Short mmCIF file of C-alpha atoms (C1' of nucleotides) in Angstrom, two decimals:
data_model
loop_
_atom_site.label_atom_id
_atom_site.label_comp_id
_atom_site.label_asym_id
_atom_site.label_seq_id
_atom_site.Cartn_x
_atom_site.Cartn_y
_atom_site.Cartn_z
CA UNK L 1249 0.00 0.00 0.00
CA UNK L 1250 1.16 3.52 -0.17
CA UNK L 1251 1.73 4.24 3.44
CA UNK L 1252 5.06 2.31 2.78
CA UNK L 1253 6.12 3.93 0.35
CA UNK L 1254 5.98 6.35 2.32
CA UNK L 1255 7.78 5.24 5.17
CA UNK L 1256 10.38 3.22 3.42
CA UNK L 1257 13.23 5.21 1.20
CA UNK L 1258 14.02 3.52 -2.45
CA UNK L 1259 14.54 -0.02 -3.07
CA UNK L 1260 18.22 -0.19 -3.57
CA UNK L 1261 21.34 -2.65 -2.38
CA UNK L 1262 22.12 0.10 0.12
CA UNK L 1263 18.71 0.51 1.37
CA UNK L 1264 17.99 -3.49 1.82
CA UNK L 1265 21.21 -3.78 3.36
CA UNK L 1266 20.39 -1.38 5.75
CA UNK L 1267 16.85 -1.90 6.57
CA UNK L 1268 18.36 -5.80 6.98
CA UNK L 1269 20.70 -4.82 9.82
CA UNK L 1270 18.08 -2.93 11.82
CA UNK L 1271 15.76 -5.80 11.26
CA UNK L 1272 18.09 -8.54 12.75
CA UNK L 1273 18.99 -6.15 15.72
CA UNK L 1274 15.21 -6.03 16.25
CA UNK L 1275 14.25 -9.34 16.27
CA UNK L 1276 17.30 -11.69 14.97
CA UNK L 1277 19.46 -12.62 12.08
CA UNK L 1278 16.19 -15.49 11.19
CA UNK L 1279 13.96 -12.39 11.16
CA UNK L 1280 15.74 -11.12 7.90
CA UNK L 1281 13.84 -12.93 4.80
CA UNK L 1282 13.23 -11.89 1.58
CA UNK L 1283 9.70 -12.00 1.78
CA UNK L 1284 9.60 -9.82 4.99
CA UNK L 1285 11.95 -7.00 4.03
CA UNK L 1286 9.87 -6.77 0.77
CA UNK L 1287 7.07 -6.63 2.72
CA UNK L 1288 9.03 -3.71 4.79
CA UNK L 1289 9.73 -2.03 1.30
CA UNK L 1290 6.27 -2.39 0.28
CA UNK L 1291 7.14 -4.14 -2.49
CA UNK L 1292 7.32 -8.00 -4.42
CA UNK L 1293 9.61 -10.52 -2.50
CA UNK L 1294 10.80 -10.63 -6.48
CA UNK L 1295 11.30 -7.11 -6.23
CA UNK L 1296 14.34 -7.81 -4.54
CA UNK L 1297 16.22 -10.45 -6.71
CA UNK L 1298 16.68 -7.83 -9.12
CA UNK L 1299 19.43 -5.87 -6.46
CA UNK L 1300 20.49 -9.19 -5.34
CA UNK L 1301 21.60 -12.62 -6.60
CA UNK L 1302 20.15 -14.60 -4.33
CA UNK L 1303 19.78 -14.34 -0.38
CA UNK L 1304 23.41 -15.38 0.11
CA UNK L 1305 24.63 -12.56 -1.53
CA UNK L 1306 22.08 -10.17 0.89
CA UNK L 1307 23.84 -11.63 3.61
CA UNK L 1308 27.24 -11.39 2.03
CA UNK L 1309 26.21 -7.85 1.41
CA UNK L 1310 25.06 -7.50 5.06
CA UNK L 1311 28.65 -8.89 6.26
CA UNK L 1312 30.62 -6.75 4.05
CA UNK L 1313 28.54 -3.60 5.75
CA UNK L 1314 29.78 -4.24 9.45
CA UNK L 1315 33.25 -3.63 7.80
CA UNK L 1316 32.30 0.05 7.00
CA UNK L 1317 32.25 0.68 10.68
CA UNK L 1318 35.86 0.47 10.93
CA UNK L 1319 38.06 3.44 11.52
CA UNK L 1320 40.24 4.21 8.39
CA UNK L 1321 43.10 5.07 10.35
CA UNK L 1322 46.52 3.41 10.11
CA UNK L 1323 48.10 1.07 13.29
CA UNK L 1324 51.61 2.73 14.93
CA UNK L 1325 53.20 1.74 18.50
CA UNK L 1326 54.15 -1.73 19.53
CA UNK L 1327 53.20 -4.55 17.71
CA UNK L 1328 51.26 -5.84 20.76
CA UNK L 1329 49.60 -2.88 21.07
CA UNK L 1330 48.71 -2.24 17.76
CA UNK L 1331 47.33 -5.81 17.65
CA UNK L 1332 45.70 -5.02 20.95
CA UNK L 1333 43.77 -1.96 19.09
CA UNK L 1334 42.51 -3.34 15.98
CA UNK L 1335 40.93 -6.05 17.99
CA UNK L 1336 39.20 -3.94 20.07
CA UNK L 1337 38.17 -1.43 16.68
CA UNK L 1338 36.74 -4.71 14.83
CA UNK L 1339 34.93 -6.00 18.31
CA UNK L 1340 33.46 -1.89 18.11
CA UNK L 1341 32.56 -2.68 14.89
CA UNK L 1342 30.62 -6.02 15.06
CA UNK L 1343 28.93 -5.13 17.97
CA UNK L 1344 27.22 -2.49 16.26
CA UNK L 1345 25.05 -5.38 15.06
CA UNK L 1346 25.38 -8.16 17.15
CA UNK L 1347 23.05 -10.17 15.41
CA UNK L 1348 24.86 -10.07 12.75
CA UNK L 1349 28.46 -10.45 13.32
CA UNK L 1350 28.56 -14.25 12.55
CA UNK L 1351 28.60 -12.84 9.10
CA UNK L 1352 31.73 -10.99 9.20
CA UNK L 1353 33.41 -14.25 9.48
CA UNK L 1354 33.80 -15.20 5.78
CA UNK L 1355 33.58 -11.82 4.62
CA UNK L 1356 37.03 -10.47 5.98
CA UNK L 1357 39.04 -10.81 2.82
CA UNK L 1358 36.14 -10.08 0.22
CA UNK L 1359 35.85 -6.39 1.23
CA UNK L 1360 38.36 -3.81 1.21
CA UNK L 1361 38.34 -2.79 4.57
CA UNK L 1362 38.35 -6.46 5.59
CA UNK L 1363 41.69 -6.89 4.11
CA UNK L 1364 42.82 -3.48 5.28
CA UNK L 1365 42.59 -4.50 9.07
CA UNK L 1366 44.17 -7.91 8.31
CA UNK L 1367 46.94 -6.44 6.59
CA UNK L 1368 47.70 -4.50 9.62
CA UNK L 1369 47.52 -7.69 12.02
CA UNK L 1370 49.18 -9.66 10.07
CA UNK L 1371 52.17 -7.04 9.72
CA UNK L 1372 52.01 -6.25 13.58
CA UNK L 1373 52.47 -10.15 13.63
CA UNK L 1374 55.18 -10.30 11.27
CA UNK L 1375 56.67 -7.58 13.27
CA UNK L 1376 56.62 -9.57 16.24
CA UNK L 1377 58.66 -12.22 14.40
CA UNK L 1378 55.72 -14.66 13.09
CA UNK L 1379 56.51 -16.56 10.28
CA UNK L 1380 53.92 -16.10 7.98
CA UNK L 1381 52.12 -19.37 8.47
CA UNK L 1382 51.91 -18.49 12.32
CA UNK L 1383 50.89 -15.23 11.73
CA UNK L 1384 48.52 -16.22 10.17
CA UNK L 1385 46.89 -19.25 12.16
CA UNK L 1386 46.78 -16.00 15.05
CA UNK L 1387 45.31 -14.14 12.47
CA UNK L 1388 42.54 -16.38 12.13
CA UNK L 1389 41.79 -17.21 15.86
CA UNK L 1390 41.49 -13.64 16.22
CA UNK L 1391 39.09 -13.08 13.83
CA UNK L 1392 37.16 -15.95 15.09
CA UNK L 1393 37.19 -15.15 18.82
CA UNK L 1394 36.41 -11.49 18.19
CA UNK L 1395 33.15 -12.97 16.03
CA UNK L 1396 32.38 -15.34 18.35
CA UNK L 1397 32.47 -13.23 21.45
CA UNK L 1398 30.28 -10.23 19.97
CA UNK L 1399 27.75 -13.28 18.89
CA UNK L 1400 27.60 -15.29 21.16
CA UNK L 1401 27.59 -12.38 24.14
CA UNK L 1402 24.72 -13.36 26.50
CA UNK L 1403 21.56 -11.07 25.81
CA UNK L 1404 22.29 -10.71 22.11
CA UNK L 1405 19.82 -12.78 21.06
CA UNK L 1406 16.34 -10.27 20.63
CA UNK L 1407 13.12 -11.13 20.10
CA UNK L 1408 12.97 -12.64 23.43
CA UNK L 1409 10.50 -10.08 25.98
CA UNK L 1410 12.45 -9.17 29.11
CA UNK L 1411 10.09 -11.90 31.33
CA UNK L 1412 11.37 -14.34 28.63
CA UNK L 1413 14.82 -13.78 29.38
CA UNK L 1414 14.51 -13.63 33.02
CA UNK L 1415 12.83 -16.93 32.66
CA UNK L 1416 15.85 -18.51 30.73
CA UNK L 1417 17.73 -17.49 33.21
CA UNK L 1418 16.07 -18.21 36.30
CA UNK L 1419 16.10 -21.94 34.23
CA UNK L 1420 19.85 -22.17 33.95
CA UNK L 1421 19.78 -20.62 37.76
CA UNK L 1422 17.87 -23.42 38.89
CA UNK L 1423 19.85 -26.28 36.93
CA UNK L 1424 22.80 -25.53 38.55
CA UNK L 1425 21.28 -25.17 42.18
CA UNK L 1426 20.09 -28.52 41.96
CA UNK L 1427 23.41 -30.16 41.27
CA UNK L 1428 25.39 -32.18 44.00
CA UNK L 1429 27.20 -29.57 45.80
CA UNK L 1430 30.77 -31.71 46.79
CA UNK L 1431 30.83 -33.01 43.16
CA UNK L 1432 30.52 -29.36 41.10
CA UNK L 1433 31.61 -27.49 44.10
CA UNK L 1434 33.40 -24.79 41.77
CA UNK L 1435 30.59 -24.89 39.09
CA UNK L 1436 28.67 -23.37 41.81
CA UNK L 1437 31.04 -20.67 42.99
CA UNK L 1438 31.63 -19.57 39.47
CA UNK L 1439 27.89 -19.88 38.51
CA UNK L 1440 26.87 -16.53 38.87
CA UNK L 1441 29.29 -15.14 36.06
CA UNK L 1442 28.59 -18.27 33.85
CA UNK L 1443 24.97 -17.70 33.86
CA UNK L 1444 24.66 -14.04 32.17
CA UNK L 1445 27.40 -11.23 31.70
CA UNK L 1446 26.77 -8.19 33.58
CA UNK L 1447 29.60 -6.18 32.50
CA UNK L 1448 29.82 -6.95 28.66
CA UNK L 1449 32.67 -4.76 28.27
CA UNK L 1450 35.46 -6.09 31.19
CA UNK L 1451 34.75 -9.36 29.55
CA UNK L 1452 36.02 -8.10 26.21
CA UNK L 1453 38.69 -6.32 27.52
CA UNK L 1454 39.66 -9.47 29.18
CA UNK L 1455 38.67 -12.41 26.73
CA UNK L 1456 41.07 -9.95 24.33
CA UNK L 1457 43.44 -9.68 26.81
CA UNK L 1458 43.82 -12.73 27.04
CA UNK L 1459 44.17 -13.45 23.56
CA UNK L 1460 47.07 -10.64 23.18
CA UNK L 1461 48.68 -12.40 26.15
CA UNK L 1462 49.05 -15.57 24.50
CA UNK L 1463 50.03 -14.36 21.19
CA UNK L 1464 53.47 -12.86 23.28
CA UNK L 1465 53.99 -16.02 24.77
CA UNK L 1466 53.60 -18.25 21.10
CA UNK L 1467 56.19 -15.36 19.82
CA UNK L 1468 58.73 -16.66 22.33
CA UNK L 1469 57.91 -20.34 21.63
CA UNK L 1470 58.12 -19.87 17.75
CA UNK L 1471 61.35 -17.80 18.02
CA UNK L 1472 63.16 -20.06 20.48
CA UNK L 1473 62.32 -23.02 17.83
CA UNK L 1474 63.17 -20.82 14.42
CA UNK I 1067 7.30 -47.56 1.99
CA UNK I 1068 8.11 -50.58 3.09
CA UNK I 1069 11.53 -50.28 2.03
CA UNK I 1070 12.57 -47.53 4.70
CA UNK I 1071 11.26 -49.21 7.36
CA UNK I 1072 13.63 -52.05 6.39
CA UNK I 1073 16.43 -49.54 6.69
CA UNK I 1074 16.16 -48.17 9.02
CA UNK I 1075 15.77 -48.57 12.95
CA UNK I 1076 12.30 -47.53 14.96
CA UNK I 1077 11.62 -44.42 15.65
CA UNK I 1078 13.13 -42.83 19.20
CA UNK I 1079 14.29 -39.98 20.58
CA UNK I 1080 17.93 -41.38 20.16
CA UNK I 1081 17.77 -43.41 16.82
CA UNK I 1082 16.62 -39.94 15.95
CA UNK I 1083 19.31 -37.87 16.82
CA UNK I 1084 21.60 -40.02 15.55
CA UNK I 1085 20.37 -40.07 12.13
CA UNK I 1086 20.51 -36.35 12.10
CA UNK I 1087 23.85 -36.39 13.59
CA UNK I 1088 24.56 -38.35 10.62
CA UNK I 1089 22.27 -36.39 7.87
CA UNK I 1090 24.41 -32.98 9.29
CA UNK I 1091 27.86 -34.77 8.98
CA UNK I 1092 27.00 -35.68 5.08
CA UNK I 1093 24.83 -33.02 4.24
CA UNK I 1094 25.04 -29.50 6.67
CA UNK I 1095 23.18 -28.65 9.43
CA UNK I 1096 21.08 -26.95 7.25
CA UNK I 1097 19.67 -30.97 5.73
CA UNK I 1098 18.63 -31.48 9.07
CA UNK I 1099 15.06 -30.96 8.82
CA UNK I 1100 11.84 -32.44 10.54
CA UNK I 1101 10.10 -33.50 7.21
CA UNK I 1102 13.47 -34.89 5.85
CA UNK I 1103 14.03 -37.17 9.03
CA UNK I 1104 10.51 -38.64 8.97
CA UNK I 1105 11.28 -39.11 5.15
CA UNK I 1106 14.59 -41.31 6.69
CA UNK I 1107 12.40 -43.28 8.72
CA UNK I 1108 9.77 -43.70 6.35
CA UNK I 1109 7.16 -41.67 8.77
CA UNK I 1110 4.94 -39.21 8.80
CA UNK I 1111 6.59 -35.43 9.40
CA UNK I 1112 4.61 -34.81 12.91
CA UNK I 1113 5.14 -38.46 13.80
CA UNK I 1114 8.46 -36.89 15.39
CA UNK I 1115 6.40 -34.72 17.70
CA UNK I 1116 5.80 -37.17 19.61
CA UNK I 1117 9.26 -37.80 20.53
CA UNK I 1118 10.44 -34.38 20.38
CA UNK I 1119 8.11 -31.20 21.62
CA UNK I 1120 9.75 -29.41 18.49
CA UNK I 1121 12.80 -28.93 16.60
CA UNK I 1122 15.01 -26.78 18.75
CA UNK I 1123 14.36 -29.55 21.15
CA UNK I 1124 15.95 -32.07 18.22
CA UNK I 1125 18.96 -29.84 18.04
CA UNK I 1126 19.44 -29.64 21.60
CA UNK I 1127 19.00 -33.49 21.97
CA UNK I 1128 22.01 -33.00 19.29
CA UNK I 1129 24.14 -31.12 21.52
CA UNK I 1130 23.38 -33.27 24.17
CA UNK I 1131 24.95 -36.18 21.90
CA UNK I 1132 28.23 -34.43 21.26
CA UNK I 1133 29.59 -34.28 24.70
CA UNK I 1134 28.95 -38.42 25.09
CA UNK I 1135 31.67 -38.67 22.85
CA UNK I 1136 33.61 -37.60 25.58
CA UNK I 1137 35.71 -39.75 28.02
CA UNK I 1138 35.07 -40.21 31.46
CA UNK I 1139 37.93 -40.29 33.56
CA UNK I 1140 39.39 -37.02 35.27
CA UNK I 1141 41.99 -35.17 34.69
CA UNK I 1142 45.63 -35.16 36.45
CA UNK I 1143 48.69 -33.27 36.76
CA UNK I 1144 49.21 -29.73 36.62
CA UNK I 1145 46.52 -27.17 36.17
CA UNK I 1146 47.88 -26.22 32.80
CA UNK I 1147 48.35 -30.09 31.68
CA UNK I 1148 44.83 -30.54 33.02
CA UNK I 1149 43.46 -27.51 31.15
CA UNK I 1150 45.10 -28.07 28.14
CA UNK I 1151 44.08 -32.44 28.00
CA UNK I 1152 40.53 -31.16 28.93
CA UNK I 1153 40.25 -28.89 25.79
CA UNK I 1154 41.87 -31.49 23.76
CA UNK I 1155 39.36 -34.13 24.81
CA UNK I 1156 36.50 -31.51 24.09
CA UNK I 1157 37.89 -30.67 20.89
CA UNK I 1158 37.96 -34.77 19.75
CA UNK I 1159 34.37 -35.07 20.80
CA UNK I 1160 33.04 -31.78 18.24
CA UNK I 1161 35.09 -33.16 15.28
CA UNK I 1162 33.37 -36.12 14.96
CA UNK I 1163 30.21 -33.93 14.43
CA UNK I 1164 32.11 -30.75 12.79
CA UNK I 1165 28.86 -29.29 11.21
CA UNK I 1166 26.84 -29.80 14.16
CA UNK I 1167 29.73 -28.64 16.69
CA UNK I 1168 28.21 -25.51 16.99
CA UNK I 1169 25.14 -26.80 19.22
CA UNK I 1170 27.46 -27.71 21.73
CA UNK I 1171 28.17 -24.21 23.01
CA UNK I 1172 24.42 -24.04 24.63
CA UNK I 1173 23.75 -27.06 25.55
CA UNK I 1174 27.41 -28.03 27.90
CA UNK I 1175 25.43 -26.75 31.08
CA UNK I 1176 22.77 -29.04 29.92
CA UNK I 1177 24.00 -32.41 30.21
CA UNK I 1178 26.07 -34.13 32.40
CA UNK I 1179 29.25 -34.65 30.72
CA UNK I 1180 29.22 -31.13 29.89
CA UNK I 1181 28.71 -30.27 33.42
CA UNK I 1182 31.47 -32.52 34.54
CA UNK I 1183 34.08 -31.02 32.04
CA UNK I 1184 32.75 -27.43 32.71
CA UNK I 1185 34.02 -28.78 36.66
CA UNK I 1186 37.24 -30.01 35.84
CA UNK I 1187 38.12 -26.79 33.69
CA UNK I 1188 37.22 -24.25 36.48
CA UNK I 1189 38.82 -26.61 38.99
CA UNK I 1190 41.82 -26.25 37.05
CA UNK I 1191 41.55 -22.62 36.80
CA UNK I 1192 40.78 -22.70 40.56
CA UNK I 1193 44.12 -24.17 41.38
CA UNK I 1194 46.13 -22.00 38.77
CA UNK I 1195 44.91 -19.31 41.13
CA UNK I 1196 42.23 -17.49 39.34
CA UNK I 1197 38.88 -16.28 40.94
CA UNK I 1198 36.10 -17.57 39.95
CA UNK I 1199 34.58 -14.83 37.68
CA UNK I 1200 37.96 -14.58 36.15
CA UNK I 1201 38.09 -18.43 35.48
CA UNK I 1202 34.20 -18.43 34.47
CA UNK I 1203 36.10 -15.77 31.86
CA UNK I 1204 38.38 -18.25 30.83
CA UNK I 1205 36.42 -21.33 30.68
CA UNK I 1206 33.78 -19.49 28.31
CA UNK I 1207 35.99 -18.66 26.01
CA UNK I 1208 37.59 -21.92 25.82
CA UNK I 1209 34.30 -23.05 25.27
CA UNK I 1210 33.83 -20.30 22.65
CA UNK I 1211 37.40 -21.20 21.18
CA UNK I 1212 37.11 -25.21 20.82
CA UNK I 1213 33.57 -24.63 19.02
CA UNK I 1214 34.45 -22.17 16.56
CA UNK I 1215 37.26 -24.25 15.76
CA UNK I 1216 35.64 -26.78 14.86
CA UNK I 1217 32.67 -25.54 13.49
CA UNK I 1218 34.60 -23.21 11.01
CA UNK I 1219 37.79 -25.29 10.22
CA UNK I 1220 37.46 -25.18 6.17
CA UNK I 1221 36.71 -27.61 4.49
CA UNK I 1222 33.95 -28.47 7.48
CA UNK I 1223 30.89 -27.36 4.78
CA UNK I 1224 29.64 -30.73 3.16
CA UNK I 1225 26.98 -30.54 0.40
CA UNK I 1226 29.93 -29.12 -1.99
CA UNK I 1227 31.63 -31.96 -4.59
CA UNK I 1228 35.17 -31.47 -4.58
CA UNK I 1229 34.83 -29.58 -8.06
CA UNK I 1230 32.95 -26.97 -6.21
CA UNK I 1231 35.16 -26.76 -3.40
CA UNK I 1232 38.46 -26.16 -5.60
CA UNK I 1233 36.62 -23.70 -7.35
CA UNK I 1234 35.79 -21.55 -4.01
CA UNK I 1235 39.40 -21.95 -2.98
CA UNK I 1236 40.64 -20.72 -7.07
CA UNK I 1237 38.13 -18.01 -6.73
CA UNK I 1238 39.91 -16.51 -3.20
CA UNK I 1239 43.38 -17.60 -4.59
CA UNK I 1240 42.60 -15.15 -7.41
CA UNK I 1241 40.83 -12.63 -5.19
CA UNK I 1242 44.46 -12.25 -2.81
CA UNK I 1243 45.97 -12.14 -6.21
CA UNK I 1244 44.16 -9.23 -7.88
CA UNK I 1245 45.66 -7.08 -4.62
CA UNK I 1246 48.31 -4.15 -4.95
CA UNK I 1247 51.30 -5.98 -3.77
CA UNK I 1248 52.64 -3.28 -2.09
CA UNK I 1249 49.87 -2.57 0.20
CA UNK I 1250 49.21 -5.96 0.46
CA UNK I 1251 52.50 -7.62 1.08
CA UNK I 1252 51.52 -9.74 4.57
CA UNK I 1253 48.03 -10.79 2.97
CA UNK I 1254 49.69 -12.24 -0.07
CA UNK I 1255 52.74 -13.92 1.39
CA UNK I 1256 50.45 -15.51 4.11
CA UNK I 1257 47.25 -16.22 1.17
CA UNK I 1258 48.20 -19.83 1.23
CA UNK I 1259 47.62 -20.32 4.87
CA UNK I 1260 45.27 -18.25 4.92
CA UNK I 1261 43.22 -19.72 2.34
CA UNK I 1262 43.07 -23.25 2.96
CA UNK I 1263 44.18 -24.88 6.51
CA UNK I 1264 46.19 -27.99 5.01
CA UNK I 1265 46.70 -29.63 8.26
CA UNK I 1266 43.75 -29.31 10.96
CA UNK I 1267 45.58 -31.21 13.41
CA UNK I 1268 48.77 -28.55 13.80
CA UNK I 1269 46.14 -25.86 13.61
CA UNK I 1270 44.10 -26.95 16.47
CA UNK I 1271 47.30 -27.91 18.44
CA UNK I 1272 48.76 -24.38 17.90
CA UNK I 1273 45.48 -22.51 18.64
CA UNK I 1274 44.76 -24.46 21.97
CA UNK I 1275 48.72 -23.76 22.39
CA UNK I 1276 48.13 -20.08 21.83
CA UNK I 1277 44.80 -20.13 24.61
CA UNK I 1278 46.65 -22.12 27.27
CA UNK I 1279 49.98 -20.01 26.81
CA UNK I 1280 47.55 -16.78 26.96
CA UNK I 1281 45.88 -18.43 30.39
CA UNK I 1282 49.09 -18.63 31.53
CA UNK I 1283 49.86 -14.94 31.29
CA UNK I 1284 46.86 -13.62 32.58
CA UNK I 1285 46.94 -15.80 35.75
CA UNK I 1286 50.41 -13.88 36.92
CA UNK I 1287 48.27 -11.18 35.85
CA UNK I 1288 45.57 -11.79 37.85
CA UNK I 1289 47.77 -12.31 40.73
CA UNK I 1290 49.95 -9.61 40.44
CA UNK I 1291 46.72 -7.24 40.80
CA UNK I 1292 45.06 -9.36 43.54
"C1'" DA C 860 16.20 -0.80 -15.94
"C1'" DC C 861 13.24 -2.26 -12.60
"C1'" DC C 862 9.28 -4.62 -10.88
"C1'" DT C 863 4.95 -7.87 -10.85
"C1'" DG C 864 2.10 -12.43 -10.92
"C1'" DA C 865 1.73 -16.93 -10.68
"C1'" DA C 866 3.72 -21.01 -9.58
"C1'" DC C 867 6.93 -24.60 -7.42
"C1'" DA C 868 9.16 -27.10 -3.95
"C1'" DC C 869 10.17 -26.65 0.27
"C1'" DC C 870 9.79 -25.35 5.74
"C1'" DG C 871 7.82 -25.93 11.14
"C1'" DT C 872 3.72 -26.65 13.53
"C1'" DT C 873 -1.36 -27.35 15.23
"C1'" DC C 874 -5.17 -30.05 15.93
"C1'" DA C 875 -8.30 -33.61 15.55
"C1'" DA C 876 -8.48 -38.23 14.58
"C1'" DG C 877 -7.04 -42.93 14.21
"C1'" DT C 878 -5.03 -47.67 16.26
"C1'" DA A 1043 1.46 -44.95 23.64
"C1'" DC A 1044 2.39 -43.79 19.18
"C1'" DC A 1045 1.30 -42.29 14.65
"C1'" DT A 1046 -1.59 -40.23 10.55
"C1'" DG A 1047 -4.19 -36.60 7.58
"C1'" DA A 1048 -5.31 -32.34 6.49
"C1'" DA A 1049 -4.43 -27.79 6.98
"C1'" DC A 1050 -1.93 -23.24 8.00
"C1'" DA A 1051 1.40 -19.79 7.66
"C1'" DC A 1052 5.53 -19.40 6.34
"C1'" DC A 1053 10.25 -19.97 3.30
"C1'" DG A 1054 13.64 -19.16 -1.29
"C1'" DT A 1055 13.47 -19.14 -6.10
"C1'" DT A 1056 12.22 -19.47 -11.33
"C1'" DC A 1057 10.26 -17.78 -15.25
"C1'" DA A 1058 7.51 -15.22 -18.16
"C1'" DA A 1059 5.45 -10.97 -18.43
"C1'" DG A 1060 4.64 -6.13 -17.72
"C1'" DT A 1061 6.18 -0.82 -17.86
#
DNA sequence: ACCTGAACACCGTTCAAGT
DNA sequence: ACCTGAACACCGTTCAAGT
């Protein structure tokens, strides 16, 4: 109908791409369809197949957008610390769109400023005295833990009402309560942060931490058996 | 028709989940469907609602199937040879199941095997020194780590023929190639590795390496602030 | 160049009914 | 207890046709 029209811009890869990204913050990455954001566009599910391939490419599309969000600014300092910093700009980044930063994952090298950030880890690596093979097996667990810890962050999964969530939780609460105290005594200590993430941001800083950390110590290892 | 029921076993909860198990190993997670099991068994599409109250229930009953493949004795030594066995073990159980591996990552609080090895990480974390919301840190993203390995080591996506699969990797070969080398230069030396993972087994041992070393590290970290 | 209409082969799921 | 039949509201996609 024409209301819309009205309310929607132009039908364009842009536009989809866009309207896409709101729609899985709102309600999921399962919410985006072609049928519904044609429906959004007030327009033929067809309508869209003429901007896109196919719905891969939409969600190629979609994955090559969360790259945009990335500063355009070049990596100086310490190798560490340059690593450290491009981690935390690409976590920035994804977490723009939580929902959808499982598709960054293949995405990386097939958009320009994909390649831009790993060019600049994998020369702060090579910096550090990587080989190129190492550098690049770090290169790749940092990509995926950086992914993986913006989507799988607890309370990034909407379309769930707030009573809905407190009831998952109160769930997984009660699960571990009823197991044999002596057995899973530290289960039970540590329950409280394994349950849900009330500071999202200490546990990236310390998840990538962590990850930082342990790329210094494989630079010793690798050098001490070059 | 006769002829499925023949070939295959009666319908339960487990003969079930094994035959998706199965379907997602040869076909994607994606094969795994309600109609297409009762197709398998040569049964009626809501003749699995019965055994299952719907299909996230099916995939969970999945997850729940990954950590049997888990052994059962516990873990010795020192907290680091513990941790780093433990994630090992974990990591043998998801690659017999890559495509379904990631179901694991809600469902280890779940079941009981999960619990147990959930136990025997943060005990090991415990006696490295580490609190236990800094452990519960540690232990999710080991968690987050061994899944993600598994579920995105290349090669892990079946449905492709092996024409279709050397075309993918000829079409990224050519992709890195197409790049100004002089911008590029870490990209293009490391393309090879980071194109195709020739050897999953180094890879995993390195990464796991790279998390234990980084455990390490944050645990004089930890202690030095506490 | 950009979109529609009708159709096809799929999904998960409900609900009443059978044995 | 365990399964079927018919139906519903969804998917992605093709292909010919409109403007």
């Amino acid at each position: 109908v024409r209301t819309k029209k009205l309310e929607s811009p132009a039908l364009s890869r842009d536009t989809v791409v866009t309207r896409a990204l709101e729609l899985a913050d709102a309600e999921g990455l399962d919410a985006v369809t072609v049928r519904r954001l044609a429906q959004e566009f007030g327009v033929t599910p067809m309508a869209l197949y003429w901007h896109f391939g196919n719905k891969e490419e939409l969600l190629d599309a979609m994955g090559d957008a969360l790259f945009d969000a990335l500063p355009p600014h070049a990596y100086t300092g310490p190798w560490h610390e340059r690593l450290r910093k491009l981690l935390d700009d690409l976590a920035a980044a994804l977490r723009r769109h939580p929902s959808s930063a499982e598709l960054a994952y293949r995405r990386i090298m097939a958009c320009r400023r994909g390649q831009d950030i790993t060019e600049a880890a994998l020369a702060a690596l090579a910096d550090a005295g990587f080989p190129s093979r190492e550098a690049a097996f770090v290169a790749c667990q940092a990509l995926m833990t950086v992914v993986s810890l913006v989507a799988n962050l607890p309370g990034a999964q909407p379309g769930l009402t707030d009573d809905e969530r407190d009831q998952h939780l109160s769930v997984k609460r009660a699960a571990i309560a009823q197991l044999p105290p002596d057995h899973y005594a530290h289960v039970i200590s540590a329950a409280p942060y394994l349950i849900n993430c009330e500071d999202p941001d200490e546990y990236f800083a310390f998840s990538l931490d962590l990850l930082v950390a342990g790329t210094q110590a494989m630079r010793q290892r690798v050098a001490a058996a070059g």
